[in-house]
mmCIF file of C-alpha atoms in Angstrom:
data_model
loop_
_atom_site.group_PDB
_atom_site.id
_atom_site.type_symbol
_atom_site.label_atom_id
_atom_site.label_comp_id
_atom_site.label_asym_id
_atom_site.label_seq_id
_atom_site.Cartn_x
_atom_site.Cartn_y
_atom_site.Cartn_z
ATOM 1 C CA MET O 1 -48.294 13.291 5.731
ATOM 2 C CA ASP O 2 -50.147 16.611 5.377
ATOM 3 C CA GLY O 3 -49.370 18.483 2.178
ATOM 4 C CA GLU O 4 -47.280 15.750 0.601
ATOM 5 C CA ASN O 5 -48.718 13.350 -1.952
ATOM 6 C CA ALA O 6 -48.511 9.630 -1.317
ATOM 7 C CA ASP O 7 -46.215 9.259 -4.315
ATOM 8 C CA GLY O 8 -43.498 11.394 -2.715
ATOM 9 C CA VAL O 9 -44.201 14.657 -4.535
ATOM 10 C CA LEU O 10 -43.275 17.698 -2.459
ATOM 11 C CA THR O 11 -46.047 20.302 -2.381
ATOM 12 C CA GLU O 12 -46.233 24.006 -1.594
ATOM 13 C CA GLN O 13 -48.657 23.269 1.236
ATOM 14 C CA PHE O 14 -46.179 20.938 2.879
ATOM 15 C CA LEU O 15 -43.390 23.522 2.531
ATOM 16 C CA LYS O 16 -45.533 26.090 4.356
ATOM 17 C CA SER O 17 -46.424 23.604 7.071
ATOM 18 C CA ALA O 18 -42.841 22.458 7.602
ATOM 19 C CA SER O 19 -41.496 26.025 7.769
ATOM 20 C CA ASN O 20 -44.404 27.742 9.557
ATOM 21 C CA GLU O 21 -44.434 30.364 6.807
ATOM 22 C CA PHE O 22 -47.486 31.645 4.924
ATOM 23 C CA ASP O 23 -45.467 32.410 1.796
ATOM 24 C CA VAL O 24 -42.862 29.979 0.452
ATOM 25 C CA THR O 25 -40.741 32.881 -0.808
ATOM 26 C CA SER O 26 -40.219 33.885 2.834
ATOM 27 C CA ILE O 27 -38.633 30.571 3.817
ATOM 28 C CA HIS O 28 -34.919 30.944 4.636
ATOM 29 C CA THR O 29 -34.204 27.634 6.347
ATOM 30 C CA ILE O 30 -36.025 24.313 6.071
ATOM 31 C CA SER O 31 -35.362 20.650 6.859
ATOM 32 C CA LEU O 32 -37.131 18.077 4.693
ATOM 33 C CA ALA O 33 -35.007 15.107 5.742
ATOM 34 C CA GLN O 34 -36.463 11.586 5.879
ATOM 35 C CA GLN O 35 -39.750 12.401 4.139
ATOM 36 C CA SER O 36 -39.632 9.801 1.324
ATOM 37 C CA ILE O 37 -39.548 12.648 -1.217
ATOM 38 C CA THR O 38 -38.886 11.824 -4.861
ATOM 39 C CA ASP O 39 -40.113 14.965 -6.662
ATOM 40 C CA ILE O 40 -38.794 18.353 -5.459
ATOM 41 C CA SER O 41 -40.288 20.529 -8.214
ATOM 42 C CA ALA O 42 -42.142 22.700 -5.679
ATOM 43 C CA ILE O 43 -38.876 23.743 -4.021
ATOM 44 C CA ALA O 44 -38.164 25.999 -7.016
ATOM 45 C CA ARG O 45 -40.615 28.570 -5.619
ATOM 46 C CA CYS O 46 -38.603 28.986 -2.391
ATOM 47 C CA ILE O 47 -36.337 31.629 -3.884
ATOM 48 C CA GLY O 48 -35.367 33.049 -0.476
ATOM 49 C CA LEU O 49 -33.886 29.790 0.793
ATOM 50 C CA GLU O 50 -30.393 29.950 2.292
ATOM 51 C CA ARG O 51 -30.214 26.588 4.086
ATOM 52 C CA LEU O 52 -31.873 23.444 2.749
ATOM 53 C CA ASP O 53 -31.758 19.886 4.098
ATOM 54 C CA LEU O 54 -33.119 17.222 1.722
ATOM 55 C CA SER O 55 -31.102 14.331 3.137
ATOM 56 C CA HIS O 56 -32.353 10.753 3.475
ATOM 57 C CA ASN O 57 -34.980 10.832 0.723
ATOM 58 C CA ALA O 58 -35.252 9.188 -2.710
ATOM 59 C CA ILE O 59 -34.365 12.183 -4.906
ATOM 60 C CA THR O 60 -32.777 11.470 -8.285
ATOM 61 C CA TYR O 61 -32.462 14.946 -9.855
ATOM 62 C CA LEU O 62 -31.641 18.465 -8.608
ATOM 63 C CA GLN O 63 -32.719 20.687 -11.494
ATOM 64 C CA PRO O 64 -35.506 22.454 -9.505
ATOM 65 C CA ILE O 65 -32.860 23.775 -7.105
ATOM 66 C CA SER O 66 -31.351 25.899 -9.894
ATOM 67 C CA SER O 67 -33.647 28.820 -9.003
ATOM 68 C CA LEU O 68 -32.428 28.949 -5.369
ATOM 69 C CA THR O 69 -29.641 31.435 -6.058
ATOM 70 C CA ASN O 70 -29.482 32.580 -2.411
ATOM 71 C CA LEU O 71 -28.607 29.105 -1.164
ATOM 72 C CA LEU O 72 -25.570 28.894 1.114
ATOM 73 C CA VAL O 73 -25.921 25.399 2.612
ATOM 74 C CA LEU O 74 -27.309 22.324 0.849
ATOM 75 C CA ASP O 75 -27.530 18.806 2.245
ATOM 76 C CA VAL O 76 -28.715 16.172 -0.244
ATOM 77 C CA SER O 77 -26.878 13.253 1.334
ATOM 78 C CA ASP O 78 -28.369 9.747 1.244
ATOM 79 C CA ASN O 79 -30.468 10.051 -1.909
ATOM 80 C CA LYS O 80 -30.194 8.539 -5.407
ATOM 81 C CA ILE O 81 -28.442 11.392 -7.177
ATOM 82 C CA SER O 82 -26.067 10.710 -10.059
ATOM 83 C CA SER O 83 -26.114 14.136 -11.776
ATOM 84 C CA LEU O 84 -25.510 17.587 -10.307
ATOM 85 C CA CYS O 85 -27.101 19.481 -13.187
ATOM 86 C CA GLY O 86 -28.951 22.460 -11.746
ATOM 87 C CA LEU O 87 -26.355 23.374 -9.132
ATOM 88 C CA GLU O 88 -24.215 25.426 -11.525
ATOM 89 C CA THR O 89 -26.368 28.522 -10.871
ATOM 90 C CA LEU O 90 -25.873 28.521 -7.082
ATOM 91 C CA GLU O 91 -23.158 31.165 -7.017
ATOM 92 C CA ARG O 92 -23.481 31.799 -3.271
ATOM 93 C CA LEU O 93 -23.283 28.123 -2.253
ATOM 94 C CA GLU O 94 -20.602 27.487 0.388
ATOM 95 C CA TRP O 95 -21.312 24.015 1.816
ATOM 96 C CA LEU O 96 -22.544 20.904 -0.006
ATOM 97 C CA ASN O 97 -23.102 17.387 1.338
ATOM 98 C CA LEU O 98 -23.408 14.680 -1.346
ATOM 99 C CA ALA O 99 -22.403 11.626 0.702
ATOM 100 C CA GLY O 100 -24.442 8.481 0.162
ATOM 101 C CA ASN O 101 -25.483 9.042 -3.451
ATOM 102 C CA MET O 102 -24.722 7.514 -6.861
ATOM 103 C CA ILE O 103 -22.139 9.901 -8.311
ATOM 104 C CA GLY O 104 -19.900 7.690 -10.393
ATOM 105 C CA THR O 105 -17.380 9.993 -12.085
ATOM 106 C CA ILE O 106 -15.280 13.083 -11.422
ATOM 107 C CA GLU O 107 -16.817 14.572 -14.557
ATOM 108 C CA ALA O 108 -20.188 14.647 -12.781
ATOM 109 C CA LEU O 109 -18.755 17.326 -10.487
ATOM 110 C CA ARG O 110 -18.074 19.723 -13.354
ATOM 111 C CA SER O 111 -21.347 21.537 -12.602
ATOM 112 C CA LEU O 112 -19.607 22.895 -9.489
ATOM 113 C CA VAL O 113 -16.553 24.381 -11.216
ATOM 114 C CA SER O 114 -17.988 27.900 -11.482
ATOM 115 C CA LEU O 115 -19.053 28.040 -7.827
ATOM 116 C CA GLN O 116 -16.145 30.049 -6.441
ATOM 117 C CA ASN O 117 -17.739 30.439 -2.995
ATOM 118 C CA LEU O 118 -17.997 26.674 -2.556
ATOM 119 C CA SER O 119 -15.434 25.861 0.143
ATOM 120 C CA SER O 120 -16.724 22.582 1.568
ATOM 121 C CA ILE O 121 -18.005 19.435 -0.112
ATOM 122 C CA ALA O 122 -18.547 15.903 1.160
ATOM 123 C CA LEU O 123 -18.692 12.947 -1.192
ATOM 124 C CA ARG O 124 -18.012 10.526 1.614
ATOM 125 C CA ASP O 125 -18.924 10.470 5.300
ATOM 126 C CA PRO O 126 -16.096 8.655 7.134
ATOM 127 C CA VAL O 127 -18.090 8.450 10.370
ATOM 128 C CA ARG O 128 -21.002 6.549 8.820
ATOM 129 C CA ASP O 129 -18.789 5.007 6.119
ATOM 130 C CA VAL O 130 -21.077 6.006 3.248
ATOM 131 C CA GLY O 131 -19.950 7.601 0.010
ATOM 132 C CA ASN O 132 -20.423 7.521 -3.744
ATOM 133 C CA PRO O 133 -19.160 5.063 -6.363
ATOM 134 C CA VAL O 134 -16.530 7.620 -7.414
ATOM 135 C CA CYS O 135 -14.977 7.347 -3.936
ATOM 136 C CA MET O 136 -13.853 3.810 -4.759
ATOM 137 C CA ARG O 137 -11.284 5.333 -7.101
ATOM 138 C CA GLN O 138 -8.041 5.524 -5.158
ATOM 139 C CA SER O 139 -7.042 8.972 -6.431
ATOM 140 C CA TYR O 140 -10.492 10.571 -6.298
ATOM 141 C CA LYS O 141 -9.583 13.167 -3.670
ATOM 142 C CA MET O 142 -6.645 14.443 -5.680
ATOM 143 C CA LEU O 143 -8.805 14.640 -8.819
ATOM 144 C CA VAL O 144 -11.607 16.458 -6.974
ATOM 145 C CA LEU O 145 -9.181 19.054 -5.622
ATOM 146 C CA LYS O 146 -7.682 19.520 -9.074
ATOM 147 C CA LEU O 147 -11.146 20.138 -10.532
ATOM 148 C CA LEU O 148 -12.315 22.282 -7.584
ATOM 149 C CA PRO O 149 -9.246 24.125 -6.236
ATOM 150 C CA GLN O 150 -11.478 26.526 -4.294
ATOM 151 C CA LEU O 151 -12.269 23.825 -1.718
ATOM 152 C CA HIS O 152 -11.029 24.187 1.849
ATOM 153 C CA THR O 153 -12.565 20.972 3.183
ATOM 154 C CA LEU O 154 -13.252 17.678 1.425
ATOM 155 C CA ASP O 155 -15.097 14.809 3.087
ATOM 156 C CA HIS O 156 -15.022 16.745 6.385
ATOM 157 C CA GLU O 157 -11.216 17.012 6.282
ATOM 158 C CA ILE O 158 -9.390 20.350 6.038
ATOM 159 C CA VAL O 159 -7.335 20.428 2.834
ATOM 160 C CA LYS O 160 -6.466 24.120 2.575
ATOM 161 C CA GLY O 161 -6.013 27.086 4.880
ATOM 162 C CA PRO O 162 -4.072 27.926 8.063
ATOM 163 C CA ASN O 163 -5.341 24.829 9.920
ATOM 164 C CA ALA O 164 -4.754 22.286 7.164
ATOM 165 C CA GLU O 165 -1.262 21.211 8.266
ATOM 166 C CA VAL O 166 -2.311 20.864 11.905
ATOM 167 C CA PHE O 167 -5.355 18.838 10.845
ATOM 168 C CA VAL O 168 -3.179 16.449 8.823
ATOM 169 C CA MET O 169 -0.762 16.141 11.732
ATOM 170 C CA MET O 170 -3.566 15.300 14.175
ATOM 171 C CA LYS O 171 -4.963 12.743 11.732
ATOM 172 C CA GLU O 172 -1.527 11.110 11.468
ATOM 173 C CA ILE O 173 -1.238 10.993 15.258
ATOM 174 C CA LYS O 174 -4.692 9.402 15.539
ATOM 175 C CA GLU O 175 -3.820 6.769 12.945
ATOM 176 C CA ASP O 176 -0.468 6.160 14.608
ATOM 177 C CA LEU O 177 -2.114 5.613 17.985
ATOM 178 C CA ALA O 178 -4.545 3.171 16.394
ATOM 179 C CA HIS O 179 -1.604 1.190 14.973
ATOM 180 C CA ARG O 180 0.151 1.240 18.332
ATOM 181 C CA ASN O 181 -2.933 -0.051 20.127
ATOM 182 C CA ALA O 182 -3.323 -2.819 17.558
ATOM 183 C CA ALA O 183 0.332 -3.764 17.981
ATOM 184 C CA ARG O 184 -0.009 -3.807 21.775
ATOM 185 C CA ASP O 185 -3.084 -6.014 21.570
ATOM 186 C CA GLU O 186 -1.243 -8.392 19.258
ATOM 187 C CA VAL O 187 1.680 -8.640 21.655
ATOM 188 C CA SER O 188 -0.699 -9.234 24.588
ATOM 189 C CA ALA O 189 -2.510 -11.961 22.667
ATOM 190 C CA ARG O 190 0.757 -13.693 21.842
ATOM 191 C CA ASN O 191 1.863 -13.519 25.473
ATOM 192 C CA VAL O 192 -1.402 -15.031 26.690
ATOM 193 C CA ALA O 193 -1.104 -17.820 24.164
ATOM 194 C CA ALA O 194 2.529 -18.556 25.063
ATOM 195 C CA PRO O 195 3.286 -22.000 26.549
ATOM 196 C CA ALA O 196 3.615 -22.258 30.321
ATOM 197 C CA GLU O 197 7.049 -23.898 30.260
ATOM 198 C CA VAL O 198 10.117 -21.663 30.436
ATOM 199 C CA PRO O 199 12.032 -21.691 27.128
ATOM 200 C CA ASP O 200 15.751 -22.488 27.198
ATOM 201 C CA ASP O 201 16.730 -19.073 25.826
ATOM 202 C CA LEU O 202 14.538 -17.011 28.179
ATOM 203 C CA PHE O 203 17.483 -15.139 29.697
ATOM 204 C CA MET O 204 19.354 -14.655 26.437
ATOM 205 C CA VAL O 205 19.498 -11.124 24.999
ATOM 206 C CA LYS O 206 17.662 -11.142 21.687
ATOM 207 C CA ARG O 207 18.689 -9.016 18.692
ATOM 208 C CA ASP O 208 16.162 -6.633 17.066
ATOM 209 C CA ASP O 209 15.741 -8.970 14.101
ATOM 210 C CA GLU O 210 14.523 -11.661 16.498
ATOM 211 C CA LEU O 211 11.866 -9.466 18.120
ATOM 212 C CA LEU O 212 8.233 -9.899 17.234
ATOM 213 C CA PRO O 213 7.237 -7.785 14.183
ATOM 214 C CA ALA O 214 4.533 -6.170 16.277
ATOM 215 C CA GLU O 215 7.097 -5.061 18.875
ATOM 216 C CA LEU O 216 9.276 -3.491 16.188
ATOM 217 C CA HIS O 217 6.235 -1.707 14.797
ATOM 218 C CA PHE O 218 5.366 -0.500 18.295
ATOM 219 C CA ARG O 219 8.826 1.036 18.722
ATOM 220 C CA HIS O 220 8.652 2.734 15.322
ATOM 221 C CA SER O 221 5.159 4.075 16.023
ATOM 222 C CA ALA O 222 6.241 5.481 19.385
ATOM 223 C CA SER O 223 9.148 7.283 17.720
ATOM 224 C CA MET O 224 6.879 8.693 15.015
ATOM 225 C CA SER O 225 4.367 9.854 17.623
ATOM 226 C CA GLN O 226 7.088 11.791 19.454
ATOM 227 C CA GLN O 227 8.169 13.452 16.217
ATOM 228 C CA LEU O 228 4.595 14.376 15.321
ATOM 229 C CA ASN O 229 4.009 15.739 18.812
ATOM 230 C CA ALA O 230 7.101 17.942 18.542
ATOM 231 C CA LYS O 231 5.989 19.135 15.105
ATOM 232 C CA GLY O 232 2.523 19.925 16.460
ATOM 233 C CA LEU O 233 3.933 21.992 19.315
ATOM 234 C CA GLN O 234 6.135 23.889 16.867
ATOM 235 C CA LEU O 235 3.198 24.634 14.550
ATOM 236 C CA ILE O 236 1.029 25.813 17.443
ATOM 237 C CA SER O 237 3.845 28.065 18.684
ATOM 238 C CA GLU O 238 4.334 29.575 15.227
ATOM 239 C CA ALA O 239 0.596 30.138 14.890
ATOM 240 C CA LYS O 240 0.496 31.968 18.229
ATOM 241 C CA GLU O 241 3.432 34.153 17.182
ATOM 242 C CA ARG O 242 1.724 35.042 13.887
ATOM 243 C CA LEU O 243 -1.523 35.825 15.724
ATOM 244 C CA SER O 244 0.307 37.985 18.273
ATOM 245 C CA ALA O 245 2.108 39.878 15.504
ATOM 246 C CA THR O 246 -1.197 40.484 13.729
ATOM 247 C CA GLU O 247 -2.840 41.839 16.868
ATOM 248 C CA HIS O 248 -0.036 44.383 17.346
ATOM 249 C CA VAL O 249 -0.220 45.689 13.786
#
C-alpha cells in the first residue's frame, strides 16, 4: 500500500494520502481501519485530529496518541492492546471503543480516570460478541462504573442519564420476549412429539403444579411483560410532562 511500509509501520505519506491533506497537522478526521498497522508512531504529528479510527489492525501500544489532545472520538477496537498508557492526556476525549482487545484487568483502565469528558466506552461489543479478557469477570461492569463514574454508556448500553431507566426497561422487555418465544417453541416441540393416542386424563382439569414448566414460565413472562409495558408508558408520560414544563419556563 502506498506510503505504508511492508512491516506495518504507519508513515506520514500514507496519512496525507488517506486524508487528502497536504499537512498532517490539518487532518481532523481519518479512518485507518483494516490496514495491518502495527506501529502508529507517525500519528503523533496529527495534532489537529478530533476523530480517529484505528480499528481492525495489529496495534499493541497507544503511547503515540498522547499528543492528540484535541481527540474527541477514538476507535481502537479489534487490535492487540493490553495497556492504555498514553490516553491519560486526552482531556477532550468523549467516546472510546476498546472492544476486541487484550485488556485483562480493571486496573488497566486507570489511565482513563482523569478524563472527565469521557462519557462512552466499549470494552465489549454485544452485537459481534467480542470483548476483552476483563469482560469474563462477572462484576466487571460494576467495577468499571465505580472506577469511571463519569460514564453515561458502557458497552453500548445507557447506564446514566434521563434515558437510562427506559433503556433498562426496553432491554428487560426484549429479554422477556426472547424467553417467551423460547418457551412457546418448547411447548410446540412437545406437542408435536406427543403420542397420537388420546390419554385417559385428557378431559381432566389439571392443577398448575401439573402444567409443563415451560407453560408456567410463559404465563409468568406474559405477566412481567404487561407490568414492564405499563411502567414504560408511565415513564414516557412523565418524561413528556417534564419536557412540557421545561418548554413553558
